[in-house]
XYZ file of C-alpha atoms in Angstrom:
704
model
C -91.706 15.097 -171.325
C -92.613 13.161 -167.989
C -90.313 10.241 -168.827
C -87.418 12.396 -169.572
C -87.847 14.016 -166.315
C -88.117 10.821 -164.563
C -84.929 9.462 -166.010
C -83.082 12.730 -165.861
C -79.600 12.065 -163.920
C -80.404 13.050 -160.274
C -78.320 14.593 -157.617
C -77.831 18.319 -159.214
C -76.774 20.674 -156.258
C -77.942 24.083 -156.109
C -75.708 26.474 -154.123
C -77.089 29.922 -154.225
C -75.819 32.277 -151.795
C -78.326 33.625 -149.416
C -77.831 37.135 -149.965
C -78.132 36.975 -153.683
C -81.332 34.917 -153.233
C -82.909 37.684 -150.978
C -82.007 40.395 -153.523
C -83.289 38.936 -156.432
C -86.706 37.949 -154.134
C -86.959 41.557 -153.205
C -87.638 42.429 -156.815
C -90.321 39.802 -157.251
C -92.373 40.324 -153.991
C -93.100 42.553 -151.189
C -90.502 41.809 -148.419
C -91.173 44.548 -145.760
C -92.278 43.146 -142.348
C -96.376 43.485 -141.742
C -97.854 43.828 -138.349
C -97.443 40.034 -138.082
C -93.922 40.114 -138.702
C -93.987 38.227 -141.900
C -90.930 38.822 -144.574
C -92.913 38.022 -147.715
C -96.572 39.042 -148.591
C -97.878 37.973 -152.185
C -101.126 38.666 -154.058
C -102.785 35.829 -152.217
C -103.164 38.109 -149.158
C -106.318 39.599 -150.623
C -108.054 36.367 -151.037
C -110.646 34.763 -148.585
C -109.905 31.102 -149.438
C -108.017 29.628 -146.207
C -106.032 27.366 -148.327
C -104.708 30.384 -150.431
C -104.106 32.697 -147.391
C -101.810 29.708 -145.948
C -99.526 30.779 -148.788
C -99.712 34.471 -148.578
C -96.580 34.829 -147.039
C -94.533 32.391 -149.097
C -91.394 33.697 -150.746
C -92.846 32.573 -154.003
C -94.885 35.275 -155.468
C -98.046 33.611 -155.841
C -101.199 34.921 -158.059
C -104.543 33.701 -157.564
C -106.087 32.223 -160.544
C -107.487 35.029 -163.035
C -107.447 36.908 -165.898
C -104.743 39.139 -164.524
C -102.256 36.081 -163.990
C -102.817 34.894 -167.423
C -102.298 38.146 -168.909
C -99.070 38.759 -167.108
C -97.796 35.279 -168.276
C -98.518 36.420 -172.032
C -96.922 39.659 -171.432
C -93.600 38.425 -169.977
C -93.713 35.274 -172.139
C -93.122 32.936 -169.179
C -94.359 29.457 -168.428
C -97.264 29.036 -165.784
C -97.039 26.902 -162.563
C -100.878 25.906 -161.369
C -100.424 24.591 -158.283
C -103.561 23.215 -156.833
C -104.720 21.956 -153.179
C -106.628 22.390 -150.229
C -106.666 23.252 -146.583
C -106.838 19.954 -145.203
C -104.469 18.501 -147.642
C -101.415 16.988 -145.679
C -98.867 16.575 -148.441
C -99.853 20.151 -149.724
C -98.591 21.318 -146.480
C -95.389 19.316 -146.651
C -94.520 20.667 -150.149
C -95.453 24.050 -149.110
C -92.785 23.998 -145.976
C -89.978 22.155 -147.997
C -90.386 23.952 -151.167
C -92.681 27.025 -151.412
C -91.196 28.473 -147.974
C -87.578 27.896 -149.424
C -85.836 31.099 -151.107
C -83.907 28.957 -153.329
C -87.029 27.335 -154.694
C -88.998 30.536 -154.767
C -85.894 32.472 -156.784
C -86.281 30.214 -159.732
C -90.092 30.184 -159.777
C -90.312 33.746 -159.571
C -87.632 34.478 -162.057
C -88.837 31.930 -164.719
C -92.451 31.475 -164.144
C -95.803 33.063 -163.216
C -97.021 31.002 -160.063
C -100.654 30.395 -159.667
C -102.277 28.788 -156.427
C -105.605 27.373 -156.771
C -107.936 26.167 -154.055
C -109.575 23.012 -155.766
C -112.605 23.388 -153.496
C -113.390 26.482 -154.777
C -112.337 26.396 -158.184
C -112.983 22.482 -159.108
C -113.196 23.501 -162.967
C -109.431 24.582 -162.879
C -108.385 21.602 -160.957
C -110.580 19.107 -163.254
C -108.419 20.490 -166.503
C -105.081 20.108 -165.047
C -106.037 16.789 -163.282
C -106.931 15.631 -166.715
C -103.556 16.222 -167.904
C -101.775 14.937 -165.197
C -103.788 11.413 -165.497
C -102.880 11.852 -169.496
C -99.223 12.520 -169.143
C -98.258 10.926 -166.139
C -97.975 6.989 -165.788
C -98.167 7.331 -162.042
C -101.150 8.057 -159.883
C -102.186 11.697 -159.714
C -103.770 13.593 -156.614
C -102.977 16.731 -154.284
C -100.972 18.871 -154.369
C -101.280 18.769 -158.006
C -98.600 20.840 -159.890
C -98.876 21.596 -163.464
C -96.768 23.772 -165.951
C -98.389 25.607 -168.752
C -97.747 27.472 -171.561
C -98.480 31.311 -171.189
C -101.964 30.805 -172.669
C -102.755 28.075 -169.957
C -102.476 24.882 -171.914
C -100.370 22.315 -169.994
C -97.507 20.854 -171.123
C -96.732 18.662 -167.830
C -98.377 17.821 -164.537
C -97.374 15.756 -161.535
C -98.318 15.809 -157.742
C -95.785 15.991 -154.793
C -92.334 16.386 -155.063
C -89.298 16.717 -152.629
C -87.368 19.996 -152.807
C -84.612 18.379 -154.746
C -86.816 16.958 -157.326
C -88.975 20.024 -157.578
C -85.885 22.176 -158.109
C -84.982 19.474 -161.095
C -88.330 19.631 -162.684
C -88.120 23.658 -162.687
C -84.726 23.661 -163.999
C -85.730 20.952 -166.687
C -88.584 23.471 -167.886
C -86.239 26.448 -167.956
C -84.142 24.834 -170.255
C -86.666 23.258 -172.394
C -88.443 26.305 -172.971
C -85.079 28.185 -174.080
C -84.410 25.053 -176.449
C -87.490 23.238 -177.535
C -90.354 25.940 -177.316
C -91.936 24.804 -180.621
C -92.006 20.988 -179.360
C -93.776 22.477 -176.250
C -96.497 24.125 -178.458
C -97.151 20.945 -180.339
C -97.261 18.826 -177.166
C -99.625 21.281 -175.551
C -102.079 21.328 -178.652
C -102.335 17.304 -178.677
C -102.726 17.130 -174.727
C -105.425 20.008 -174.982
C -107.224 18.110 -177.777
C -106.957 14.936 -175.904
C -108.323 16.508 -172.615
C -111.394 17.624 -174.833
C -112.039 14.302 -175.953
C -112.237 12.432 -172.971
C -115.316 14.128 -171.525
C -117.469 14.119 -174.532
C -120.460 11.880 -175.069
C -122.920 12.119 -177.848
C -126.389 12.004 -177.592
C -128.147 8.747 -178.235
C -131.703 9.647 -178.461
C -134.403 7.638 -176.687
C -133.642 5.518 -173.562
C -133.972 2.010 -174.184
C -136.128 0.081 -172.099
C -134.421 -1.119 -168.949
C -135.022 -4.487 -167.415
C -134.358 -6.112 -164.063
C -131.309 -7.740 -165.841
C -129.707 -4.715 -166.680
C -129.427 -3.981 -162.687
C -128.032 -7.414 -162.236
C -125.472 -7.228 -164.836
C -124.475 -3.667 -163.191
C -124.361 -5.415 -159.635
C -122.287 -8.600 -160.630
C -119.730 -6.201 -162.277
C -119.757 -3.738 -159.316
C -119.374 -6.768 -156.886
C -116.184 -8.064 -158.600
C -114.429 -4.862 -157.333
C -115.751 -5.098 -153.761
C -114.036 -6.412 -150.572
C -116.513 -8.680 -149.171
C -114.365 -9.477 -145.841
C -113.462 -5.862 -144.951
C -116.162 -3.784 -147.201
C -115.399 -0.897 -149.539
C -113.590 -1.371 -152.684
C -110.692 -4.088 -152.794
C -107.161 -3.064 -151.761
C -105.625 0.031 -150.441
C -106.190 3.032 -150.009
C -110.008 2.800 -148.896
C -112.495 5.590 -149.578
C -115.789 5.194 -148.273
C -117.634 6.004 -151.557
C -121.128 6.247 -150.172
C -123.043 5.928 -153.620
C -121.730 2.599 -154.209
C -123.189 1.348 -150.783
C -126.281 3.126 -151.321
C -126.639 1.573 -154.811
C -126.321 -1.887 -153.177
C -128.643 -1.169 -150.379
C -131.310 -0.112 -153.073
C -130.614 -3.046 -155.121
C -130.938 -5.404 -152.491
C -134.011 -4.034 -151.282
C -135.620 -4.614 -154.923
C -134.179 -7.863 -155.381
C -133.238 -9.563 -152.162
C -129.634 -10.246 -153.455
C -127.717 -11.547 -150.223
C -124.341 -10.747 -151.818
C -125.108 -7.306 -152.022
C -126.625 -7.011 -148.918
C -124.076 -8.616 -147.161
C -121.139 -6.353 -148.432
C -123.123 -3.279 -148.050
C -123.791 -4.459 -144.215
C -120.103 -5.181 -143.744
C -118.869 -1.898 -145.131
C -120.993 0.042 -142.885
C -120.010 -2.148 -139.928
C -116.180 -1.838 -140.839
C -116.697 2.014 -141.235
C -118.396 2.354 -137.952
C -115.654 0.432 -136.256
C -112.404 1.458 -137.889
C -109.794 4.161 -137.241
C -111.335 6.033 -139.922
C -114.257 6.930 -137.711
C -113.257 9.125 -134.885
C -114.296 6.949 -132.044
C -114.345 9.667 -129.229
C -115.431 12.611 -131.276
C -117.448 11.392 -134.009
C -116.648 11.996 -137.624
C -114.981 10.378 -140.595
C -111.473 11.151 -142.054
C -111.191 11.223 -145.800
C -109.991 7.849 -146.396
C -108.046 5.015 -144.881
C -104.603 4.551 -146.040
C -104.551 0.764 -145.437
C -107.027 -1.950 -146.502
C -108.490 -2.337 -143.196
C -109.977 1.242 -142.448
C -107.514 1.292 -139.654
C -105.038 4.184 -140.386
C -106.786 7.309 -141.804
C -105.765 10.285 -143.705
C -106.914 12.426 -140.831
C -108.379 15.315 -142.536
C -112.333 15.530 -141.973
C -114.209 16.961 -144.946
C -117.900 18.118 -144.882
C -118.715 16.148 -147.921
C -117.885 12.651 -146.593
C -119.521 13.367 -143.253
C -122.733 14.634 -144.747
C -122.904 11.614 -147.299
C -122.139 9.176 -144.450
C -124.867 10.543 -142.359
C -127.191 10.023 -145.192
C -125.889 6.099 -145.668
C -126.196 5.359 -141.898
C -129.565 7.067 -141.625
C -130.823 4.746 -144.280
C -129.431 1.674 -143.046
C -130.981 2.440 -139.516
C -134.314 2.704 -141.372
C -133.900 -0.653 -142.967
C -132.444 -2.665 -140.060
C -132.908 -0.873 -136.966
C -129.518 -1.481 -136.093
C -128.324 0.475 -132.593
C -124.914 1.091 -133.747
C -126.114 2.938 -137.166
C -128.034 5.181 -135.218
C -125.257 6.032 -132.996
C -122.863 6.444 -135.642
C -125.570 9.329 -136.981
C -125.867 10.872 -133.920
C -122.007 10.984 -133.191
C -121.232 12.101 -136.744
C -123.741 15.193 -136.215
C -122.512 15.900 -132.789
C -119.038 16.414 -134.587
C -120.646 18.541 -137.350
C -122.487 20.616 -134.877
C -119.527 21.059 -132.700
C -116.587 21.437 -135.434
C -118.042 22.521 -138.595
C -121.158 24.609 -138.064
C -121.046 28.372 -138.397
C -123.158 30.225 -135.595
C -125.610 31.146 -138.546
C -126.188 27.515 -139.141
C -124.384 26.987 -142.379
C -121.629 24.293 -142.717
C -117.672 24.866 -142.995
C -115.756 22.656 -145.593
C -113.216 20.775 -143.333
C -110.637 20.054 -140.376
C -107.118 19.607 -141.256
C -105.346 16.419 -140.853
C -102.367 17.985 -138.850
C -101.544 19.658 -135.821
C -98.460 21.005 -134.477
C -96.997 20.138 -138.103
C -97.862 16.421 -137.216
C -100.475 14.402 -139.209
C -102.988 12.850 -136.720
C -101.464 14.043 -133.677
C -104.797 15.418 -132.179
C -106.521 12.263 -132.511
C -104.241 9.387 -131.380
C -102.867 8.336 -127.976
C -100.269 6.249 -126.045
C -101.198 3.626 -123.563
C -99.187 5.788 -120.903
C -101.842 8.630 -121.610
C -104.713 6.578 -121.240
C -103.706 5.042 -117.764
C -102.607 8.661 -116.750
C -106.410 10.125 -117.125
C -108.296 6.908 -116.346
C -109.061 4.601 -113.263
C -107.218 1.365 -113.840
C -110.337 -0.448 -114.518
C -111.531 1.864 -117.216
C -107.994 2.373 -118.718
C -108.203 -1.466 -119.076
C -111.637 -1.392 -120.742
C -110.570 1.590 -122.978
C -107.640 -0.414 -123.937
C -108.970 -3.625 -124.631
C -112.186 -2.514 -126.297
C -110.223 0.054 -128.779
C -107.468 -2.601 -129.121
C -104.648 -0.708 -127.975
C -100.822 -2.163 -128.307
C -98.356 -1.218 -126.011
C -95.880 -0.478 -128.490
C -98.696 1.233 -130.617
C -100.741 0.183 -133.679
C -99.470 3.204 -135.558
C -96.259 5.270 -136.035
C -94.344 3.208 -133.063
C -95.946 4.178 -129.678
C -99.437 5.708 -131.011
C -102.451 4.152 -130.981
C -105.628 4.749 -133.315
C -108.995 3.620 -131.657
C -110.815 1.174 -133.307
C -112.631 -1.836 -132.219
C -113.658 -5.352 -133.681
C -117.421 -5.291 -135.187
C -117.525 -9.239 -134.481
C -116.310 -8.967 -130.711
C -118.854 -9.864 -128.362
C -120.868 -7.142 -127.117
C -120.255 -5.215 -123.922
C -122.515 -5.647 -120.893
C -124.495 -2.778 -119.877
C -122.080 -1.588 -116.849
C -119.337 -1.833 -119.741
C -121.275 0.431 -121.951
C -121.816 2.893 -119.166
C -117.988 2.529 -118.027
C -116.922 3.311 -121.521
C -119.170 6.064 -121.907
C -117.831 8.066 -119.019
C -114.238 7.128 -119.885
C -114.630 8.669 -123.528
C -116.028 11.958 -122.215
C -113.045 12.132 -119.732
C -110.725 11.619 -122.803
C -112.455 13.525 -125.139
C -112.178 16.454 -122.686
C -108.570 15.924 -122.184
C -108.214 15.769 -126.187
C -110.014 19.241 -126.261
C -106.735 20.740 -124.359
C -104.524 20.015 -127.173
C -103.686 21.875 -130.129
C -106.383 21.774 -132.771
C -106.260 20.928 -136.287
C -106.879 24.187 -138.393
C -110.350 24.718 -139.873
C -111.345 25.882 -143.165
C -114.069 27.941 -142.495
C -115.286 28.749 -146.275
C -118.707 27.929 -147.097
C -119.598 25.731 -150.136
C -122.808 25.628 -151.770
C -122.687 22.226 -153.160
C -121.387 20.616 -149.801
C -123.794 22.400 -147.933
C -126.536 20.754 -150.167
C -124.840 17.601 -149.196
C -124.909 18.354 -145.407
C -128.670 19.626 -145.614
C -129.805 16.524 -147.048
C -128.018 14.736 -144.436
C -129.647 16.202 -141.705
C -132.725 15.713 -143.299
C -132.125 12.335 -143.871
C -131.401 11.877 -140.375
C -134.365 13.816 -139.123
C -136.546 11.168 -140.975
C -135.085 7.945 -139.727
C -134.642 8.931 -136.259
C -137.592 11.129 -136.164
C -135.648 13.834 -134.579
C -137.254 17.107 -135.523
C -134.239 19.307 -134.173
C -132.214 17.699 -137.273
C -134.851 19.176 -139.335
C -134.827 22.385 -138.003
C -130.966 22.385 -138.653
C -131.345 21.493 -142.085
C -134.104 24.077 -142.776
C -131.732 26.931 -141.075
C -128.922 26.052 -143.409
C -130.917 25.909 -146.501
C -132.577 29.438 -145.712
C -128.949 30.656 -145.385
C -128.198 29.662 -148.787
C -131.299 31.125 -150.231
C -130.614 34.662 -148.164
C -126.740 34.776 -148.812
C -125.787 32.709 -151.899
C -128.269 33.415 -154.344
C -127.279 35.777 -157.389
C -129.345 38.789 -158.739
C -129.801 36.977 -161.856
C -131.282 34.017 -159.929
C -128.659 31.727 -159.960
C -126.132 30.561 -157.392
C -122.780 31.727 -155.793
C -120.049 28.856 -155.144
C -118.641 30.241 -152.126
C -119.182 32.616 -148.884
C -116.823 33.649 -146.598
C -116.667 36.787 -144.328
C -119.759 38.186 -145.709
C -119.065 38.142 -149.366
C -119.377 35.464 -152.066
C -116.759 35.749 -155.163
C -117.179 32.575 -157.359
C -120.242 31.859 -159.685
C -121.646 28.477 -159.014
C -120.883 25.257 -160.997
C -123.275 22.327 -162.034
C -122.729 20.500 -158.793
C -123.637 23.331 -156.705
C -127.161 23.502 -158.529
C -127.613 19.600 -158.561
C -126.703 18.988 -154.823
C -128.743 22.221 -153.514
C -131.889 21.244 -155.542
C -131.429 17.627 -154.270
C -131.365 19.294 -150.765
C -134.730 21.243 -151.364
C -136.419 18.258 -152.758
C -135.839 16.467 -149.589
C -136.878 19.160 -147.570
C -140.060 19.335 -149.749
C -140.711 15.644 -148.677
C -140.446 16.604 -144.909
C -142.212 19.566 -144.980
C -144.702 19.630 -147.869
C -143.788 23.161 -148.217
C -144.179 23.702 -152.170
C -141.892 26.721 -152.033
C -138.853 24.306 -152.277
C -139.970 22.575 -154.987
C -140.418 26.031 -156.946
C -136.989 26.940 -155.855
C -135.488 23.477 -157.147
C -137.723 24.054 -160.611
C -136.385 27.564 -160.692
C -132.795 26.551 -160.281
C -132.909 23.676 -162.725
C -134.153 25.924 -165.568
C -131.416 28.386 -164.807
C -128.909 25.840 -164.915
C -130.483 24.083 -168.345
C -129.854 27.726 -169.705
C -126.518 28.281 -168.615
C -124.872 25.113 -168.619
C -126.467 23.386 -171.642
C -124.340 21.900 -174.355
C -125.881 21.932 -177.811
C -123.903 19.024 -178.861
C -124.832 16.587 -176.028
C -127.641 16.049 -173.458
C -125.187 16.327 -170.763
C -124.278 19.500 -169.429
C -121.074 21.394 -168.990
C -119.498 21.743 -165.588
C -119.225 25.707 -166.022
C -121.593 28.158 -166.948
C -121.788 30.113 -170.207
C -121.259 33.160 -167.850
C -117.683 32.064 -166.712
C -114.620 33.119 -168.464
C -113.406 30.602 -170.446
C -110.821 27.573 -169.692
C -108.695 26.240 -172.228
C -111.555 23.684 -172.449
C -115.023 23.513 -171.429
C -115.520 20.230 -169.646
C -118.412 17.784 -168.851
C -117.855 15.662 -165.819
C -119.536 12.369 -166.249
C -118.059 9.997 -163.617
C -119.366 9.533 -159.907
C -116.284 9.643 -157.408
C -116.213 10.584 -153.656
C -118.904 12.866 -154.234
C -121.397 11.885 -157.241
C -120.885 13.635 -160.391
C -122.498 16.865 -161.003
C -124.488 15.232 -164.231
C -125.614 12.242 -162.483
C -127.058 14.450 -159.619
C -128.654 16.779 -162.004
C -130.315 13.965 -163.936
C -131.514 12.556 -160.676
C -133.136 15.958 -159.685
C -134.835 16.486 -163.006
C -136.403 12.991 -162.823
C -137.512 14.057 -159.392
C -138.887 17.412 -160.515
C -140.663 15.689 -163.449
C -142.462 13.299 -161.210
C -143.709 16.172 -159.012
C -144.232 18.948 -161.246
C -145.394 16.837 -163.987
C -142.825 18.379 -166.215
C -142.591 16.026 -169.083
C -139.626 17.816 -170.434
C -137.626 17.374 -167.154
C -138.473 13.874 -167.158
C -137.175 13.318 -170.725
C -133.979 14.994 -170.217
C -133.296 12.798 -167.356
C -133.641 9.725 -169.627
C -131.754 11.002 -172.316
C -128.923 11.812 -169.998
C -128.855 8.302 -168.653
C -129.281 6.731 -171.910
C -126.148 8.848 -173.060
C -123.888 7.246 -170.347
C -125.449 3.693 -170.330
C -124.553 3.718 -174.116
C -120.975 4.086 -172.999
C -119.365 0.407 -172.277
C -117.277 1.747 -169.613
C -120.491 2.266 -167.265
C -121.047 -1.564 -167.269
C -117.244 -2.168 -167.294
C -116.393 0.049 -164.115
C -119.922 0.472 -162.365
C -118.200 1.705 -159.043
C -117.525 5.079 -160.814
C -121.235 5.342 -162.426
C -123.019 4.476 -158.898
C -125.156 7.163 -159.079
C -126.026 6.666 -162.441
C -127.030 3.296 -161.251
C -129.302 4.749 -158.729
C -131.062 6.745 -161.594
C -131.093 3.423 -163.361
C -132.910 1.571 -160.544
C -135.583 4.386 -160.675
C -136.223 3.346 -164.352
C -136.092 -0.272 -163.871
C -138.554 -0.131 -160.589
C -140.742 2.735 -161.118
C -141.671 4.551 -158.036
C -144.843 4.748 -156.168
C -146.199 8.617 -155.713
C -147.509 8.466 -152.032
C -149.657 11.482 -151.452
C -150.527 12.258 -147.788
C -153.565 14.731 -147.755
C -155.270 16.100 -144.757
C -154.790 18.099 -141.353
C -153.185 15.023 -140.045
C -150.371 14.601 -142.705
C -147.438 15.139 -140.255
C -147.311 12.062 -138.186
C -148.426 10.065 -141.137
C -145.595 11.522 -143.084
C -143.085 10.848 -139.884
C -144.104 7.305 -139.868
C -143.628 6.355 -143.530
C -140.248 8.515 -143.547
C -138.892 6.547 -140.941
C -139.172 3.449 -143.064
C -136.612 2.594 -145.882
C -138.800 3.227 -148.685
C -136.330 3.963 -151.850
C -139.195 3.224 -154.433
C -141.579 5.952 -153.179
C -141.484 9.527 -153.343
C -143.618 11.671 -150.951
C -145.971 14.715 -151.682
C -149.120 16.266 -149.820
C -149.904 18.555 -146.885
C -153.000 19.892 -145.144
C -154.880 20.654 -148.652
C -154.162 19.943 -152.202
C -152.090 22.781 -153.005
C -151.000 23.521 -156.677
C -149.712 20.077 -157.803
C -151.342 18.122 -160.289
C -150.864 14.646 -158.401
C -152.862 15.942 -155.570
C -155.821 17.249 -157.233
C -159.112 16.175 -155.911
C -157.595 14.064 -152.993
C -158.598 16.375 -150.009
C -161.543 15.201 -147.904
C -162.787 17.460 -145.669
C -161.847 16.487 -141.784
C -160.129 13.304 -142.949
C -156.368 12.430 -143.679
C -155.935 10.053 -146.486
C -153.018 8.280 -147.789
C -153.220 7.687 -151.815
C -150.412 5.042 -153.211
C -150.084 5.776 -156.702
C -148.057 4.701 -159.556
C -147.686 6.430 -162.756
C -150.848 8.710 -161.774
C -152.749 5.722 -161.190
C -153.703 5.451 -157.468
C -155.244 2.515 -155.734
C -157.875 3.096 -152.932
C -156.708 5.489 -150.292
C -155.911 4.091 -146.543
C -155.603 6.089 -143.327
C -152.511 4.235 -141.863
C -148.890 4.271 -142.788
C -149.134 0.395 -142.007
C -151.651 -0.008 -144.776
C -149.704 2.165 -147.418
C -146.589 0.167 -146.712
C -148.542 -2.883 -147.637
C -149.930 -1.632 -150.844
C -146.335 -0.811 -151.788
C -145.250 -4.206 -150.953
């Protein structure tokens, strides 16, 4: 079907009378003006998602995803359009303006289809099903906006991405005719496509984990390095996504093995990220990806999840190297998070749009004339030289994206001071511009990443205020995003939650809680993590696999119940859950958690793809390193635990887990380790401890 559409004769002209369009639309959606002067209002007006609300006044009679819309499609025997996007998506806005605000397009969609709008960040489960359909049915790349056409029961028959208005009209007209002529063929195609979608996310259990050796990690590294860009960092080619888990893995692997190629690519990537246009050189914060292969031209939307993970990545890099620029990046990014993406209650918003005033990137770019008008001649010259301005622009004709050459000679002390003052002036001027739109919904999984990011920064930079921010956000989640049955909610906005949590919400919030335990030695965070892990195993378990489903058994079923296996721009839910099970198994002496974690990893490593495409299994690779290089259990017990803990946490020690407190507490690993009026550090492995020491330096020596 996809090929039929692609080769269908172009140039069909639709000439609908405006009056006729409006008359038909009156019967399909409300057209009475509301207090805001909107001509159209559809069912999305009752939603809380900023993305869905952006479409609430389209002439398209949009419905939110749910049983009501699906029932309506069956009742009226209409095909379904499932259109998926997110608030910060540039091309989603373009397609809305070109097609979904157009009355001719709306007339066809309203008359012949049931149209459903989905916020992929709120409903990644729905997005995953129809994205899989797009990838299977389409010989082109798939992204957002994602537009799928399905039978009335929700089974997809076709999916694509962005279409200009003319092509979208052709797609709609094609399927209107196809339903009339070839309904039976559609049924057969939907059955086969759904069967394939089910099959591609299945991994059978393989039993016990085979013994992993350093050669396994070496092979993983060699395969991964083949796909990485030694000169520019990141993965080869364009676009370039940060992919933090890949480079976290390389850092850890290089730490264990001393592999210089891995270390060089990791460090090159961080240097290029810090210097590139993908990093907002004035205000801090990273864009989602670079459209070119040099990290220069970003897709300007800023996502919480990218910035959270990059804070962790640069924090660990600073711990390992002491590079001042890495510390600056952490501080600048967290300044951005606090200024732009933090609610007054201390929890974190989702994203900033790429567009302002209808133009992508307009908020962030500069002409040379603007710089000259705001700064002294000397300061303007320094800014333009350091940030590599061109008189005719380095992007979109006359506009310049700020970036610098990481290999350039360092600035003098006077130049550093002058540049800092100039940046403050430019940032103040930029603040007067029309700002990009804010998606102020709160997502549990992404907040888990940001809580961990703040905690990692607190450890690396020895900044207690960062830890306080992490604790504030975690306490908000506990107070506002826990269900009465002990589970989690996915979302929170305007004082309410409406979507049951998915597996990534559990995995990433548990990960955050375990990091908070390491910095506070407050066992309640361990117990909360244990309770959530137990809940997830009960409600997400798959009797036919050691891996877990992405959706809970409490959720209304989709056409298929998928298992997320791969890692991507965010670590996959199963790899993240396997890692927290492994940690909880160590901390709490839960052999059942440890065994399940090993079985999950074994199932994935049994697939040849894990070694063939390791970039998409990097978080699994981090768990593999824990099996190859078993960690030290570092217990710090006594009233003087905190300064010792802070000193050890500031070092890069991926082969250690930390536990302790002023007394023994309830953990088996701490039993019989308290000595009155003394503070000792016990370095143990597999519960076998060396003689205790009393300085962080001595403890590190024992681990080395």
